[in-house]
Coordinates of C-alpha atoms in Angstrom, one line a residue:
M1 CA -0.1 0.0 0.0
G2 CA 1.6 3.4 -1.1
L3 CA 1.9 6.2 1.2
N4 CA -0.8 8.8 1.7
K5 CA 0.1 12.3 0.9
L6 CA -0.7 15.9 0.2
V7 CA 0.2 17.5 -3.2
V8 CA 0.6 21.2 -3.8
R9 CA 0.4 21.2 -7.6
A10 CA 2.4 23.4 -10.1
T11 CA 0.5 26.6 -11.1
S12 CA 2.1 26.6 -14.4
A13 CA 3.7 23.8 -16.9
H14 CA 4.8 21.1 -14.4
T15 CA 8.5 20.5 -15.3
A16 CA 10.0 19.5 -11.6
T17 CA 9.0 18.1 -8.5
V18 CA 9.9 18.3 -4.6
I19 CA 9.1 15.4 -2.6
F20 CA 9.7 16.5 1.3
I21 CA 9.7 14.2 4.3
H22 CA 8.4 15.0 7.5
G23 CA 9.9 14.2 10.8
L24 CA 8.9 12.3 13.9
G25 CA 5.3 12.8 14.9
D26 CA 4.4 15.4 12.2
S27 CA 2.8 14.8 9.1
G28 CA 2.9 16.2 5.4
A29 CA 0.2 19.0 6.4
G30 CA 3.1 20.5 8.7
W31 CA 4.9 21.7 5.5
Q32 CA 2.1 22.4 3.5
P33 CA 2.3 26.1 4.4
V34 CA 5.9 26.5 3.3
A35 CA 5.3 24.4 0.1
Q36 CA 2.2 26.9 -0.9
I37 CA 4.6 29.9 -0.4
L38 CA 7.6 28.5 -2.3
S39 CA 5.0 27.7 -5.2
R40 CA 4.3 31.3 -5.6
T41 CA 7.9 31.8 -6.7
L42 CA 8.3 28.2 -8.2
P43 CA 4.9 28.1 -10.3
H44 CA 6.6 25.1 -12.3
V45 CA 7.3 22.9 -9.3
K46 CA 4.8 20.3 -7.8
F47 CA 5.4 19.4 -3.9
V48 CA 4.5 16.0 -2.9
L49 CA 4.2 15.9 1.1
P50 CA 3.8 12.2 2.2
H51 CA 2.6 11.2 5.7
A52 CA 4.2 8.7 7.5
P53 CA 2.2 5.5 8.9
E54 CA 1.7 5.4 12.6
Q55 CA 3.8 2.8 14.5
P56 CA 4.9 2.2 18.0
V57 CA 7.9 4.2 18.9
T58 CA 10.2 3.1 21.6
L59 CA 11.5 6.7 22.3
N60 CA 7.8 7.5 23.0
G61 CA 7.1 4.6 25.4
G62 CA 5.8 2.5 22.7
F63 CA 3.0 4.5 21.8
R64 CA 1.9 4.8 18.4
M65 CA 2.7 7.9 16.3
P66 CA 3.8 9.0 12.6
S67 CA 7.1 7.8 12.4
W68 CA 9.2 6.4 9.3
Y69 CA 11.2 4.0 11.6
D70 CA 11.6 3.3 15.1
I71 CA 13.7 5.6 17.1
R72 CA 15.0 3.7 20.4
S73 CA 17.3 6.4 21.7
L74 CA 18.6 10.0 21.3
D75 CA 21.4 9.5 23.4
K76 CA 23.0 6.9 21.1
I77 CA 21.1 7.7 17.9
A78 CA 23.6 5.8 16.0
S79 CA 23.5 2.4 17.9
N80 CA 20.5 -0.3 17.9
E81 CA 18.9 1.6 14.5
D82 CA 15.7 0.1 13.1
E83 CA 17.3 -0.6 9.6
D84 CA 14.3 -2.7 8.6
G85 CA 12.0 -0.1 9.2
M86 CA 13.9 2.3 7.0
N87 CA 13.9 -0.1 4.0
V88 CA 10.2 -0.4 4.5
S89 CA 10.0 3.4 4.1
M90 CA 12.4 3.6 1.5
R91 CA 10.5 1.4 -0.8
K92 CA 7.5 3.6 -0.1
I93 CA 9.5 6.9 -1.0
N94 CA 11.0 5.2 -4.0
E95 CA 7.4 4.6 -5.2
L96 CA 6.8 8.3 -5.0
I97 CA 9.6 8.9 -7.1
R98 CA 8.6 6.4 -9.8
E99 CA 5.3 7.8 -10.1
E100 CA 6.6 11.3 -10.9
I101 CA 9.0 9.8 -13.5
D102 CA 6.3 7.8 -15.1
S103 CA 4.2 11.3 -15.0
G104 CA 6.9 12.4 -17.5
I105 CA 9.3 14.3 -15.0
P106 CA 12.8 12.9 -15.1
A107 CA 14.7 11.8 -12.2
N108 CA 17.1 15.0 -12.6
R109 CA 14.3 17.5 -12.2
I110 CA 13.2 15.5 -8.7
V111 CA 14.2 17.0 -5.5
L112 CA 14.1 14.6 -2.5
G113 CA 14.2 16.6 1.1
G114 CA 13.3 16.0 4.8
F115 CA 13.3 17.4 8.4
S116 CA 15.0 15.5 11.3
Q117 CA 14.0 12.1 11.0
G118 CA 12.6 12.8 7.3
G119 CA 16.3 14.3 6.6
A120 CA 17.7 10.8 7.6
M121 CA 15.1 9.0 5.3
T122 CA 16.5 11.4 2.6
L123 CA 20.0 10.5 2.8
F124 CA 18.9 6.8 3.4
T125 CA 16.9 6.5 0.1
G126 CA 19.1 9.1 -1.9
L127 CA 22.2 7.8 -1.3
Q128 CA 21.3 4.1 -2.4
S129 CA 19.1 5.2 -5.6
E130 CA 20.2 4.3 -8.8
M131 CA 18.7 7.2 -10.3
R132 CA 20.5 10.6 -10.4
L133 CA 18.3 13.2 -8.8
A134 CA 18.4 16.9 -9.0
G135 CA 19.4 17.2 -5.1
L136 CA 18.9 16.1 -1.8
A137 CA 18.2 18.6 1.2
V138 CA 18.6 17.4 4.7
L139 CA 17.5 19.7 7.4
S140 CA 18.5 19.0 11.0
G141 CA 19.0 15.5 9.8
Y142 CA 21.6 12.6 10.3
M143 CA 23.3 9.9 8.3
P144 CA 21.7 6.6 9.6
V145 CA 23.4 3.2 9.7
R146 CA 26.7 5.1 8.7
E147 CA 29.1 2.6 7.8
R148 CA 26.4 0.3 6.0
L149 CA 24.8 3.0 4.1
I150 CA 28.2 4.3 2.9
A151 CA 29.1 0.9 1.7
R152 CA 25.8 0.4 -0.2
A153 CA 25.9 4.0 -1.7
T154 CA 25.6 3.8 -5.6
D155 CA 27.9 5.7 -7.9
A156 CA 24.7 7.7 -9.3
S157 CA 24.5 9.2 -5.8
K158 CA 27.6 10.9 -6.0
Q159 CA 26.6 12.9 -9.1
V160 CA 23.8 14.6 -6.6
P161 CA 24.4 17.6 -4.9
I162 CA 23.3 17.6 -1.0
F163 CA 22.5 20.7 1.0
H164 CA 22.5 20.1 4.7
G165 CA 21.6 22.7 7.1
H166 CA 21.9 22.3 11.2
G167 CA 21.4 24.5 13.9
T168 CA 24.2 24.7 16.3
A169 CA 21.9 24.7 19.5
D170 CA 19.7 21.6 18.2
E171 CA 19.0 19.5 21.3
V172 CA 17.4 16.9 19.7
V173 CA 19.5 15.8 16.7
L174 CA 22.7 17.4 18.0
Y175 CA 24.9 19.7 15.9
Q176 CA 27.8 17.1 16.2
Y177 CA 25.5 14.6 14.3
G178 CA 24.9 16.9 11.4
E179 CA 28.6 17.9 11.2
M180 CA 29.8 14.3 11.5
T181 CA 27.3 13.5 8.5
S182 CA 28.6 16.1 6.4
N183 CA 32.3 15.3 7.0
L184 CA 31.8 12.0 6.1
L185 CA 30.0 12.6 2.9
Q186 CA 32.6 15.0 1.8
Q187 CA 35.5 12.6 2.5
K188 CA 33.7 9.8 0.2
G189 CA 33.5 12.5 -2.4
Y190 CA 30.0 14.0 -2.2
N191 CA 29.3 17.4 -3.2
V192 CA 28.0 18.5 0.2
D193 CA 26.9 22.2 1.0
F194 CA 26.7 22.3 4.8
H195 CA 25.2 25.2 6.5
S196 CA 25.6 26.1 10.2
Y197 CA 22.7 28.3 11.8
N198 CA 24.1 29.9 15.1
H199 CA 21.6 29.6 18.4
M200 CA 19.1 27.8 16.3
G201 CA 17.4 24.6 18.0
H202 CA 15.9 21.8 16.2
A203 CA 13.6 23.7 14.0
T204 CA 13.4 25.1 10.4
C205 CA 15.2 28.5 10.7
N206 CA 16.5 30.1 7.6
E207 CA 15.3 34.1 8.6
E208 CA 13.1 34.3 5.6
L209 CA 10.7 31.4 6.9
P210 CA 8.8 33.6 9.2
S211 CA 8.0 36.1 6.6
N212 CA 6.7 33.5 4.3
R213 CA 4.7 32.1 7.2
L214 CA 3.3 35.4 7.9
Q215 CA 2.4 35.8 4.1
F216 CA 0.6 32.6 4.1
L217 CA -1.5 33.4 7.3
Q218 CA -2.4 36.7 5.6
A219 CA -3.6 34.9 2.6
K220 CA -5.5 32.0 4.6
Q221 CA -7.0 34.8 7.1
Q222 CA -8.2 37.1 4.2
S223 CA -10.0 33.7 2.5
L224 CA -11.7 33.3 5.9
S225 CA -12.7 37.0 5.9
A226 CA -14.1 36.9 2.4
K227 CA -16.5 34.2 3.5
A228 CA -17.5 35.8 6.8
R229 CA -18.3 39.1 4.9
R230 CA -20.9 36.9 2.6
D231 CA -22.6 35.8 5.6
I232 CA -22.9 39.3 7.1
A233 CA -24.2 40.5 3.7
L234 CA -26.9 37.9 4.2
L235 CA -27.7 39.0 7.8
L236 CA -28.2 42.5 6.4
E237 CA -30.3 41.6 3.8
N238 CA -32.4 39.6 6.3
G239 CA -32.6 42.7 8.7
K240 CA -30.5 41.0 11.5
L241 CA -28.6 44.0 12.4
A242 CA -27.7 42.9 15.9
S243 CA -26.0 39.6 14.6
A244 CA -24.4 41.6 11.8
E245 CA -22.8 44.1 14.4
I246 CA -21.5 41.2 16.3
R247 CA -19.7 39.6 13.6
V248 CA -18.4 42.6 11.9
E249 CA -16.4 43.2 15.1
S250 CA -14.7 39.9 14.4
I251 CA -14.1 41.1 10.7
I252 CA -12.6 44.3 12.1
R253 CA -10.3 42.5 14.5
D254 CA -9.1 40.2 11.7
D255 CA -8.3 43.1 9.3
L256 CA -6.2 44.6 12.3
H257 CA -4.5 41.3 12.6
I258 CA -3.6 41.1 8.9
E259 CA -2.2 44.6 9.0
A260 CA -0.1 43.7 12.1
M261 CA 1.2 40.8 10.5
E262 CA 2.5 43.0 7.4
I263 CA 4.2 45.2 10.1
V264 CA 5.9 42.1 11.5
E265 CA 6.9 40.7 8.3
L266 CA 8.5 44.0 7.4
F267 CA 10.6 43.8 10.8
C268 CA 11.2 40.1 9.9
E269 CA 12.8 41.2 6.7
L270 CA 14.7 44.0 8.3
L271 CA 16.3 41.8 10.7
H272 CA 17.2 39.3 8.0
A273 CA 18.9 42.2 5.9
R274 CA 20.8 43.2 9.1
A275 CA 21.5 39.3 10.2
A276 CA 25.5 39.7 9.8
I277 CA 25.4 43.1 12.1
I278 CA 23.2 41.6 14.7
D279 CA 25.6 38.3 14.7
Q280 CA 28.6 40.3 14.9
S281 CA 27.4 42.9 17.8
T282 CA 27.4 42.4 21.4
E283 CA 24.8 44.8 22.3
L284 CA 21.6 45.6 20.5
D285 CA 22.0 48.6 17.7
K286 CA 19.9 51.5 18.4
G287 CA 18.6 51.2 14.9
L288 CA 17.2 47.8 15.5
C289 CA 15.3 48.3 18.9
E290 CA 12.0 48.8 17.3
A291 CA 12.3 46.0 14.9
V292 CA 13.5 43.7 17.8
H293 CA 11.2 44.7 20.5
S294 CA 8.3 44.7 18.1
V295 CA 9.0 41.0 17.0
I296 CA 9.4 39.6 20.4
Y297 CA 6.2 41.6 21.7
A298 CA 4.3 39.9 18.5
S299 CA 5.7 36.6 19.0
S300 CA 3.3 36.0 21.8
R301 CA 0.3 37.5 19.9
I302 CA 0.4 36.3 16.5
Q303 CA 0.2 32.4 15.7
A304 CA 3.3 31.8 13.5
K305 CA 5.4 29.2 15.1
E306 CA 8.7 30.8 13.7
L307 CA 8.2 33.8 15.9
P308 CA 9.0 32.5 19.2
H309 CA 11.9 30.6 17.6
I310 CA 13.3 34.1 16.9
R311 CA 12.5 35.4 20.0
D312 CA 14.3 32.6 21.7
I313 CA 17.5 33.6 19.4
L314 CA 17.3 37.2 20.4
G315 CA 16.9 36.3 24.0
I316 CA 20.1 34.3 23.9
K317 CA 22.0 37.1 21.9
F318 CA 20.7 40.2 23.9
G319 CA 19.5 38.4 27.3
K320 CA 16.4 37.2 28.8
E321 CA 15.7 40.6 30.6
L322 CA 15.3 42.3 27.4
V323 CA 12.7 39.5 25.9
K324 CA 10.9 39.9 29.3
N325 CA 10.5 43.6 28.9
A326 CA 9.7 43.4 25.2
L327 CA 6.9 41.2 25.8
V328 CA 5.1 43.8 27.9
N329 CA 6.3 46.5 26.1
A330 CA 8.0 47.7 29.4
D331 CA 10.6 50.0 27.7
E332 CA 7.8 51.6 25.4
L333 CA 10.1 50.6 22.2
V334 CA 7.1 48.4 20.3
N335 CA 6.1 50.1 17.1
A336 CA 3.0 52.3 18.0
K337 CA 0.9 51.3 15.0
L338 CA 1.6 47.3 15.9
L339 CA 0.4 48.1 19.4
K340 CA -2.9 49.5 18.0
K341 CA -3.5 46.6 15.6
L342 CA -2.9 44.2 18.6
S343 CA -4.9 45.8 20.8
L344 CA -7.9 43.9 22.3
D345 CA -10.0 47.1 22.9
P346 CA -13.5 46.6 21.0
P347 CA -13.9 48.8 17.6
A348 CA -15.5 52.0 17.9
P349 CA -19.2 52.0 16.8
K350 CA -18.6 54.5 14.0
L351 CA -16.2 52.1 12.6
V352 CA -18.7 49.1 12.8
R353 CA -21.4 51.1 10.9
L354 CA -18.8 52.0 8.3
Y355 CA -17.8 48.5 7.8
L356 CA -21.5 47.4 7.7
K357 CA -22.3 50.0 4.8
E358 CA -19.0 48.8 3.0
I359 CA -19.9 45.4 3.0
A360 CA -23.4 46.1 1.8
A361 CA -22.4 48.1 -1.0
A362 CA -19.8 45.2 -2.0
Y363 CA -22.3 42.8 -2.1
S364 CA -24.9 44.8 -3.6
V365 CA -27.4 44.6 -0.4
D366 CA -29.8 47.3 -0.7
W367 CA -29.1 48.5 3.2
M368 CA -28.8 51.7 5.0
P369 CA -28.0 52.7 8.4
Q370 CA -30.5 54.4 10.8
N371 CA -31.0 58.0 10.7
G372 CA -28.1 59.7 12.5
D373 CA -25.9 56.8 12.3
D374 CA -24.4 57.7 9.0
D375 CA -22.6 60.5 8.2
G376 CA -24.2 61.3 4.9
G377 CA -27.9 61.8 3.9
G378 CA -29.9 58.8 2.6
S379 CA -33.2 57.5 3.8
P380 CA -34.1 58.1 7.5
S381 CA -35.9 54.7 7.7
F382 CA -33.7 51.7 8.7
G383 CA -34.2 48.4 6.4
F384 CA -34.2 47.8 2.6
K385 CA -35.8 49.8 -0.1
E386 CA -37.5 48.2 -2.9
P387 CA -35.0 46.3 -5.3
A388 CA -34.3 48.3 -8.2
N389 CA -35.1 47.4 -12.0
V390 CA -31.6 46.9 -12.9
A391 CA -29.1 45.5 -10.9
T392 CA -25.9 47.2 -9.9
P393 CA -23.1 45.7 -12.5
P394 CA -19.9 44.2 -10.6
E395 CA -18.0 46.6 -11.7
A396 CA -20.0 49.6 -10.0
S397 CA -19.5 48.0 -6.6
P398 CA -16.5 49.1 -4.5
A399 CA -13.2 47.7 -5.6
I400 CA -9.7 48.6 -4.5
N401 CA -8.6 48.9 -8.4
S402 CA -11.5 51.5 -8.9
D403 CA -10.1 55.3 -8.6
A404 CA -13.7 56.2 -8.1
N405 CA -14.6 53.9 -5.4
E406 CA -11.3 54.8 -3.8
A407 CA -12.3 58.2 -3.8
D408 CA -15.8 57.3 -2.1
A409 CA -14.0 55.1 0.4
A410 CA -11.8 57.8 1.3
K411 CA -14.5 60.1 1.8
S412 CA -16.4 57.8 4.0
K413 CA -13.0 57.4 6.1
D414 CA -12.5 61.3 6.2
A415 CA -16.2 61.8 7.5
A416 CA -15.4 59.0 10.3
D417 CA -12.1 60.8 11.2
Q418 CA -14.0 64.2 11.6
E419 CA -15.6 62.4 15.1
E420 CA -12.3 60.9 16.2
S421 CA -12.5 62.7 19.5
S422 CA -15.6 60.9 20.5
D423 CA -14.5 57.5 18.7
A424 CA -11.1 56.9 19.8
G425 CA -8.8 54.7 17.6
I426 CA -10.4 55.3 14.2
D427 CA -7.7 57.4 13.0
Q428 CA -5.7 54.1 12.8
L429 CA -8.2 52.0 11.1
S430 CA -9.0 51.6 7.6
P431 CA -12.3 50.6 5.8
P432 CA -12.6 47.1 5.3
P433 CA -10.8 45.7 1.9
T434 CA -12.9 45.1 -0.9
H435 CA -12.2 43.2 -4.3
K436 CA -14.0 43.1 -7.5
A437 CA -14.4 39.3 -6.8
L438 CA -16.5 39.9 -4.1
A439 CA -18.9 42.4 -5.8
R440 CA -22.0 41.1 -7.2
S441 CA -25.4 41.8 -8.2
T442 CA -27.3 38.8 -6.9
S443 CA -28.3 37.7 -3.5
P444 CA -25.4 36.8 -1.1
V445 CA -27.0 33.3 -0.8
A446 CA -25.8 32.5 -4.4
A447 CA -22.2 33.9 -3.5
K448 CA -19.5 31.4 -4.8
P449 CA -16.3 30.8 -2.8
V450 CA -13.8 33.2 -3.3
P451 CA -10.3 31.5 -3.9
V452 CA -7.4 32.8 -1.9
A453 CA -5.7 33.9 -5.0
A454 CA -8.8 36.2 -5.6
T455 CA -8.6 37.8 -2.3
S456 CA -7.7 41.3 -1.7
T457 CA -4.7 42.2 0.0
P458 CA -5.0 45.1 2.2
A459 CA -4.0 48.2 0.1
S460 CA -2.0 50.0 3.0
I461 CA 1.0 48.1 2.7
K462 CA 0.7 46.8 -1.2
A463 CA 0.1 50.3 -2.6
A464 CA 3.8 51.2 -1.8
S465 CA 4.5 49.2 -5.3
S466 CA 3.0 50.1 -8.5
N467 CA 3.9 46.5 -10.1
P468 CA 2.5 43.7 -7.7
Q469 CA 4.6 41.5 -9.8
A470 CA 7.9 43.1 -9.1
E471 CA 8.4 41.6 -5.5
P472 CA 7.0 38.1 -5.4
P473 CA 6.6 36.8 -1.8
G474 CA 9.6 34.9 -0.4
K475 CA 12.0 35.6 -3.2
G476 CA 15.1 37.0 -2.1
V477 CA 15.9 39.8 0.7
P478 CA 14.9 43.4 -0.3
T479 CA 17.5 46.1 -0.2
L480 CA 17.5 48.7 2.6
E481 CA 16.4 51.3 0.3
E482 CA 13.2 48.9 -0.6
L483 CA 12.6 48.4 3.0
R484 CA 12.7 52.3 3.8
R485 CA 10.3 52.8 0.9
R486 CA 7.9 49.9 2.6
F487 CA 8.4 51.4 5.9
D488 CA 7.2 54.7 4.5
A489 CA 4.1 53.3 3.3
L490 CA 3.2 52.2 7.1
G491 CA 2.2 55.8 7.7
E492 CA -1.0 55.1 5.8
L493 CA -1.8 52.3 8.1

């Protein structure tokens, strides 16, 4: 029986495949966000993410968990190894490789990679393969059954480049095992590119991953927000204002959360661009104080698993006291806009009505606020007017790409800003983002799901670039000049 798997398909002509093997106790789903981010800049690549079968694991007291083979000890990781279990998993992984070859992808266009136990399986499978693969990627892994594996290694495998990344503070698969693996392979004539990551534990690092994860979370949250907006439009159409107001508060918090993630993403990119300076410094540079404190502050408030890891690295570098203070903003160095975005205060009533008005317009729901609740004129009665004979075309609904509607949205926001003294916080909040894909002329009941790709990204950050294709997510490190330009765009938040 073959392996169950997740597949992130190529979005253009499929010409290459990455098969990535997860670690002990994980599943292919744990790596799906990374694959989806990478697919944006590698549209020709298909990602295959297999799930390990559940089996008893000695290290886990004999309880069953996803595992590629039994692990009996971490202290003596190279002794009493489950080679039989490795052989079973290798055959199943080779089946995945064969499936790709049978579908028309040559072996030299297939990369095999893995994390931790998956990294060990990558070497166990790749070094014994008669096929010349495009490459092997080992993250926080090691070479199992070293002597026997080297003895069985094929000539074809020596033509395959190997990337091996390992954290110096890895407490699970010790750094010495990764270094030993790299040295042994190099001695046997393999082309190994070994990378050490200072202060990194048993985790995926590469400082760009937090930015990628944040981009994925933003896209996911925007997709969920689109569905919630449709539900609110339906409530408005049915006259259930109280329920709509309650739900729109959640939408507002989500939008603020998305904008907070964009701010943290910029700070992560700044820290990545200055990584060499941070590594060589003994004290925190004043120019990085805001970025460091803001990322640490966000690490306990934004659910991106890489942020706590960065917090730990910064704590090792600059001390636990700094981390303690940053988590509660004791030194008042956290970015002011980030504080507002992550605030737990309920949204102002004026903003709630503004959101409802924009959602109603975006979904062509003929709804008007009660007299006195809206800045403009309009009908004094609450409810719905009779439907017009001619439905409003989608192009006439508010959309980010429409100049006329941008002006209307700006007027609405200006009107709300005039009463900021009585509605604190409105000056830092923007109207709900809309998109042409959301606009419609029919009932919200008939609305089709909006895919992530069709969901609008808040314009407050993205407006800084006139060419959305110029900066594909996760591609390279921005220049300092680009970071300055993007930070300037934060002023619009």
